[in-house]
Short mmCIF file of C-alpha atoms in Angstrom, two decimals:
data_model
loop_
_atom_site.label_atom_id
_atom_site.label_comp_id
_atom_site.label_asym_id
_atom_site.label_seq_id
_atom_site.Cartn_x
_atom_site.Cartn_y
_atom_site.Cartn_z
CA MET A 1370 60.13 61.74 -42.07
CA LYS A 1371 56.73 60.13 -41.71
CA GLY A 1372 56.76 57.21 -39.31
CA LEU A 1373 60.16 57.86 -37.76
CA ALA A 1374 58.71 58.96 -34.41
CA ARG A 1375 56.53 55.84 -34.32
CA PHE A 1376 59.57 53.66 -35.09
CA LYS A 1377 61.67 55.33 -32.39
CA GLU A 1378 58.99 54.86 -29.76
CA HIS A 1379 58.49 51.19 -30.62
CA PHE A 1380 62.21 50.35 -30.52
CA ARG A 1381 63.27 52.67 -27.68
CA GLU A 1382 64.67 49.74 -25.66
CA GLU A 1383 66.40 48.07 -28.62
CA SER A 1384 68.97 50.63 -29.78
CA GLY A 1385 71.88 48.23 -29.29
CA HIS A 1386 70.52 45.77 -31.81
CA TYR A 1387 70.31 47.80 -35.01
CA VAL A 1388 71.52 50.93 -36.79
CA LEU A 1389 69.78 53.19 -39.33
CA ILE A 1390 71.74 53.76 -42.52
CA GLY A 1391 70.91 55.16 -45.96
CA GLY A 1392 68.75 58.16 -46.69
CA VAL A 1393 67.27 58.70 -43.23
CA ALA A 1394 70.72 58.85 -41.60
CA ALA A 1395 72.05 61.15 -44.33
CA MET A 1396 68.99 63.40 -43.94
CA HIS A 1397 69.51 63.60 -40.19
CA TRP A 1398 73.15 64.72 -40.36
CA LEU A 1399 72.61 67.19 -43.20
CA GLU A 1400 69.59 68.82 -41.60
CA ARG A 1401 71.48 69.11 -38.32
CA ALA A 1402 74.12 71.10 -40.22
CA ALA A 1403 71.41 73.24 -41.91
CA LEU A 1404 72.33 71.80 -45.33
CA LEU A 1405 69.96 70.65 -48.04
CA ALA A 1406 68.97 67.01 -47.54
CA ARG A 1407 67.31 64.61 -49.95
CA ALA A 1408 63.88 63.63 -48.69
CA THR A 1409 63.27 59.95 -48.07
CA LYS A 1410 60.33 57.80 -47.03
CA ASP A 1411 62.24 54.54 -46.45
CA LEU A 1412 64.02 53.20 -43.39
CA ASP A 1413 67.18 51.18 -44.08
CA ILE A 1414 67.99 49.08 -41.01
CA VAL A 1415 71.07 46.94 -40.35
CA LEU A 1416 70.60 44.17 -37.80
CA LEU A 1417 73.76 44.11 -35.68
CA VAL A 1418 75.14 40.61 -35.33
CA GLU A 1419 76.69 41.35 -31.95
CA GLY A 1420 73.41 42.58 -30.52
CA ARG A 1421 71.11 40.01 -32.01
CA ASP A 1422 68.52 38.57 -29.68
CA GLY A 1423 64.97 37.29 -29.73
CA GLY A 1424 63.60 40.39 -28.03
CA PHE A 1425 64.44 42.67 -30.93
CA GLN A 1426 63.05 40.22 -33.43
CA ARG A 1427 59.76 39.91 -31.57
CA ARG A 1428 59.48 43.68 -31.43
CA PHE A 1429 60.22 43.91 -35.13
CA TRP A 1430 57.44 41.51 -36.12
CA GLU A 1431 55.08 43.36 -33.77
CA PHE A 1432 55.91 46.57 -35.64
CA VAL A 1433 55.32 44.99 -39.05
CA ARG A 1434 51.97 43.60 -37.92
CA ALA A 1435 50.86 46.81 -36.20
CA GLY A 1436 51.67 48.85 -39.31
CA GLY A 1437 49.71 46.47 -41.51
CA TYR A 1438 52.45 46.20 -44.13
CA GLU A 1439 50.78 44.61 -47.14
CA ASN A 1440 53.94 43.73 -49.07
CA ARG A 1441 56.31 41.52 -47.05
CA GLN A 1442 59.21 40.17 -49.06
CA THR A 1443 62.49 38.37 -48.47
CA SER A 1444 65.46 37.67 -50.71
CA SER A 1445 67.02 34.36 -51.62
CA GLY A 1446 70.31 33.19 -53.05
CA GLY A 1447 72.71 34.10 -50.25
CA ARG A 1448 71.69 37.67 -49.49
CA VAL A 1449 69.73 38.17 -46.30
CA TYR A 1450 67.41 41.07 -46.99
CA TYR A 1451 63.81 41.90 -46.11
CA ARG A 1452 61.48 44.51 -47.59
CA PHE A 1453 58.17 45.68 -46.15
CA SER A 1454 56.03 48.32 -47.86
CA GLN A 1455 52.54 49.78 -48.16
CA PRO A 1456 51.48 50.00 -44.51
CA ARG A 1457 47.77 50.31 -43.86
CA GLU A 1458 48.46 52.62 -40.92
CA GLN A 1459 49.34 56.10 -42.13
CA ASP A 1460 51.77 57.00 -39.34
CA TYR A 1461 54.21 54.18 -40.17
CA PRO A 1462 57.22 54.44 -42.52
CA PHE A 1463 56.29 53.78 -46.14
CA MET A 1464 59.00 51.14 -46.53
CA LEU A 1465 61.30 49.17 -44.24
CA GLU A 1466 64.42 47.51 -45.63
CA LEU A 1467 66.28 45.30 -43.20
CA PHE A 1468 69.72 43.79 -43.78
CA SER A 1469 71.36 40.96 -41.85
CA ARG A 1470 74.79 39.34 -42.13
CA LYS A 1471 73.63 36.14 -40.49
CA PRO A 1472 72.94 33.49 -43.15
CA ASP A 1473 69.74 32.48 -41.39
CA GLY A 1474 68.64 36.10 -41.02
CA LEU A 1475 65.65 36.75 -38.82
CA ASP A 1476 63.82 34.04 -36.95
CA LEU A 1477 60.58 33.78 -38.92
CA ALA A 1478 58.72 32.04 -36.11
CA GLY A 1479 55.68 34.16 -35.44
CA ALA A 1480 56.34 36.33 -38.49
CA PRO A 1481 53.61 37.29 -40.95
CA LYS A 1482 53.63 35.40 -44.24
CA MET A 1483 56.58 36.36 -46.45
CA THR A 1484 56.90 36.13 -50.23
CA PRO A 1485 60.12 35.93 -52.29
CA ILE A 1486 61.33 39.09 -53.98
CA PRO A 1487 60.71 38.42 -57.71
CA GLY A 1488 63.86 37.41 -59.56
CA GLY A 1489 63.62 40.31 -61.99
CA GLU A 1490 63.52 42.94 -59.27
CA ASP A 1491 66.59 44.73 -58.01
CA VAL A 1492 67.76 43.64 -54.58
CA SER A 1493 69.50 46.50 -52.81
CA SER A 1494 73.25 46.46 -53.48
CA LEU A 1495 73.76 47.18 -49.79
CA SER A 1496 72.70 43.63 -49.00
CA ALA A 1497 75.84 42.35 -50.73
CA ILE A 1498 78.14 45.13 -49.51
CA LEU A 1499 77.29 44.45 -45.88
CA MET A 1500 78.38 40.82 -46.23
CA ASP A 1501 81.93 42.15 -46.65
CA ASP A 1502 83.78 42.20 -43.32
CA ALA A 1503 85.48 45.52 -44.07
CA TYR A 1504 82.22 47.32 -44.78
CA TYR A 1505 80.38 45.74 -41.89
CA GLY A 1506 83.24 46.94 -39.68
CA ILE A 1507 82.74 50.47 -41.01
CA VAL A 1508 79.09 50.29 -39.99
CA ARG A 1509 79.79 48.79 -36.57
CA ASP A 1510 82.49 51.37 -35.76
CA ASN A 1511 80.60 54.50 -36.84
CA ILE A 1512 77.33 54.40 -34.91
CA GLN A 1513 76.14 57.38 -32.91
CA GLU A 1514 72.87 57.53 -31.01
CA GLU A 1515 70.87 60.63 -31.82
CA ASP A 1516 67.72 61.37 -29.83
CA GLY A 1517 67.20 57.69 -29.11
CA LEU A 1518 67.98 56.43 -32.63
CA PRO A 1519 71.28 54.73 -33.54
CA MET A 1520 72.47 56.43 -36.75
CA LEU A 1521 75.38 55.64 -39.04
CA LYS A 1522 77.67 58.67 -39.06
CA PRO A 1523 78.74 60.43 -42.30
CA GLU A 1524 82.14 58.73 -41.98
CA GLY A 1525 80.32 55.41 -42.43
CA LEU A 1526 77.70 56.50 -44.94
CA ILE A 1527 80.19 57.87 -47.47
CA PRO A 1528 82.13 54.61 -48.06
CA LEU A 1529 78.88 52.61 -48.26
CA LYS A 1530 77.36 54.97 -50.81
CA ALA A 1531 80.54 55.16 -52.89
CA ARG A 1532 80.67 51.37 -53.08
CA ALA A 1533 76.95 51.17 -53.87
CA TRP A 1534 77.53 53.60 -56.76
CA ILE A 1535 80.34 51.38 -58.09
CA ASP A 1536 78.22 48.24 -57.86
CA LEU A 1537 75.16 49.77 -59.51
CA THR A 1538 77.23 51.36 -62.28
CA GLU A 1539 78.92 48.05 -63.06
CA ARG A 1540 75.60 46.20 -63.06
CA LYS A 1541 74.08 48.76 -65.41
CA ALA A 1542 77.05 48.34 -67.78
CA GLN A 1543 76.38 44.59 -67.76
CA GLY A 1544 72.83 45.18 -68.91
CA CYS A 1545 71.09 44.63 -65.58
CA GLY A 1546 67.91 46.56 -64.86
CA VAL A 1547 69.30 49.34 -62.68
CA ASP A 1548 67.42 52.59 -62.14
CA GLU A 1549 69.62 55.52 -63.17
CA ARG A 1550 68.05 57.56 -60.37
CA ASP A 1551 69.55 55.20 -57.79
CA ILE A 1552 73.00 55.68 -59.31
CA ARG A 1553 72.64 59.48 -59.21
CA LYS A 1554 71.26 59.31 -55.66
CA HIS A 1555 74.34 57.58 -54.26
CA ARG A 1556 76.69 59.79 -56.30
CA THR A 1557 75.16 63.01 -55.07
CA ASP A 1558 74.85 61.82 -51.47
CA VAL A 1559 78.60 61.13 -51.30
CA PHE A 1560 79.34 64.74 -52.22
CA ARG A 1561 76.56 66.12 -50.01
CA LEU A 1562 77.98 64.29 -47.01
CA SER A 1563 81.54 65.37 -47.81
CA GLN A 1564 80.53 68.83 -46.57
CA LEU A 1565 80.33 67.34 -43.06
CA LEU A 1566 83.84 65.88 -42.98
CA THR A 1567 86.78 67.36 -41.10
CA PRO A 1568 90.00 66.57 -43.01
CA ALA A 1569 92.04 67.53 -39.95
CA ARG A 1570 90.57 64.43 -38.26
CA PRO A 1571 90.97 61.68 -40.88
CA VAL A 1572 89.05 58.44 -40.53
CA SER A 1573 90.96 55.14 -40.53
CA VAL A 1574 89.48 52.57 -42.92
CA PRO A 1575 90.64 49.22 -44.33
CA GLU A 1576 92.76 49.41 -47.46
CA THR A 1577 90.01 47.87 -49.61
CA VAL A 1578 87.53 50.53 -48.51
CA ARG A 1579 89.90 53.39 -49.33
CA ALA A 1580 90.67 51.78 -52.70
CA ASP A 1581 86.95 51.67 -53.51
CA LEU A 1582 86.55 55.31 -52.53
CA LEU A 1583 89.44 56.32 -54.81
CA ARG A 1584 87.87 54.29 -57.64
CA PHE A 1585 84.68 56.26 -57.12
CA LEU A 1586 86.51 59.60 -57.12
CA ASP A 1587 88.39 58.69 -60.31
CA HIS A 1588 85.06 58.87 -62.14
CA PHE A 1589 84.51 62.50 -61.10
CA PRO A 1590 87.56 64.64 -61.94
CA ALA A 1591 86.97 68.36 -61.50
CA ASP A 1592 86.32 68.75 -65.24
CA SER A 1593 83.75 65.92 -65.38
CA PRO A 1594 80.55 66.86 -67.25
CA GLU A 1595 78.62 65.49 -64.26
CA TRP A 1596 79.69 68.30 -61.95
CA PRO A 1597 77.13 70.92 -63.05
CA GLY A 1598 74.34 68.47 -62.15
CA ILE A 1599 75.98 67.54 -58.85
CA LEU A 1600 76.48 71.17 -57.82
CA GLN A 1601 72.94 72.08 -58.85
CA ALA A 1602 71.56 69.24 -56.70
CA LEU A 1603 73.66 70.35 -53.74
CA ALA A 1604 72.61 73.99 -54.08
CA GLY A 1605 68.87 73.37 -54.50
CA GLY A 1606 66.68 75.55 -52.34
CA GLY A 1607 69.54 77.86 -51.42
CA ARG A 1608 70.78 75.61 -48.60
CA GLY A 1609 73.64 73.96 -50.45
CA GLY A 1610 77.21 74.08 -49.27
CA THR A 1611 79.87 76.45 -50.51
CA LEU A 1612 82.51 73.87 -51.44
CA SER A 1613 83.67 73.66 -55.04
CA ALA A 1614 84.20 70.43 -56.96
CA GLU A 1615 87.93 70.69 -56.26
CA ASP A 1616 87.28 71.24 -52.55
CA MET A 1617 85.01 68.21 -52.24
CA LEU A 1618 87.41 65.95 -54.12
CA ARG A 1619 90.28 67.10 -51.93
CA VAL A 1620 88.29 66.59 -48.73
CA LEU A 1621 87.16 63.10 -49.69
CA GLU A 1622 90.65 62.00 -50.70
CA SER A 1623 92.28 63.26 -47.51
CA ALA A 1624 89.55 62.41 -44.97
CA PHE A 1625 89.95 58.62 -45.22
CA VAL A 1626 93.29 56.96 -44.51
CA VAL A 1627 94.37 53.32 -44.40
CA GLN A 1628 94.34 51.75 -40.94
#
């Protein structure tokens, strides 16, 4: 991914203060297993409450300035979410999305000028999900450092993406402006990542998280008309997995148990 090496070098001393989630983490684990991964150009970053300090925040603003990010936006209305895009420097990530559970978010002292995210634009559903203690706990408990970068493991990515699919699907049904591609992205990523699970070593999750995962799975019975599209996406380029729809459903249902 363009810009990832630059990001890693800049934050090499700050790995205890954040974790990478979303597409870049999914891409890392799938490529490591020689499976087809969805390309991404965004970095989704969760600021860890327990590791928050001024040093990380100073380094973050230095990175934003050095990359020359032209669009610098922040959310309002209770969600703490920042979006930076269109860097002038070509070797920086195309977009940074940063999430924080702290109501005051980042210290904006010394930050470049920020603008509000327009009210009509979608604010990532992850910004709301991560305010939930159960889901933040999933993130905090499933971090693994890989070549100097703290990554959320598949066991953490799957519940987040399943819940994001639920939220986006419900918002679309309510008439909100949700991009259908984002819904399909989270759906397919859940099943992609299921190929990396080991049912013999189930993951303990809060009851609410398992209930959300089962809600997600209920929408995709083995005879669902969505399965041909899912399997085609997983098999693209000849590097897809060999699991059937039934296999993936069985793995996902058995791999997560209530704490």
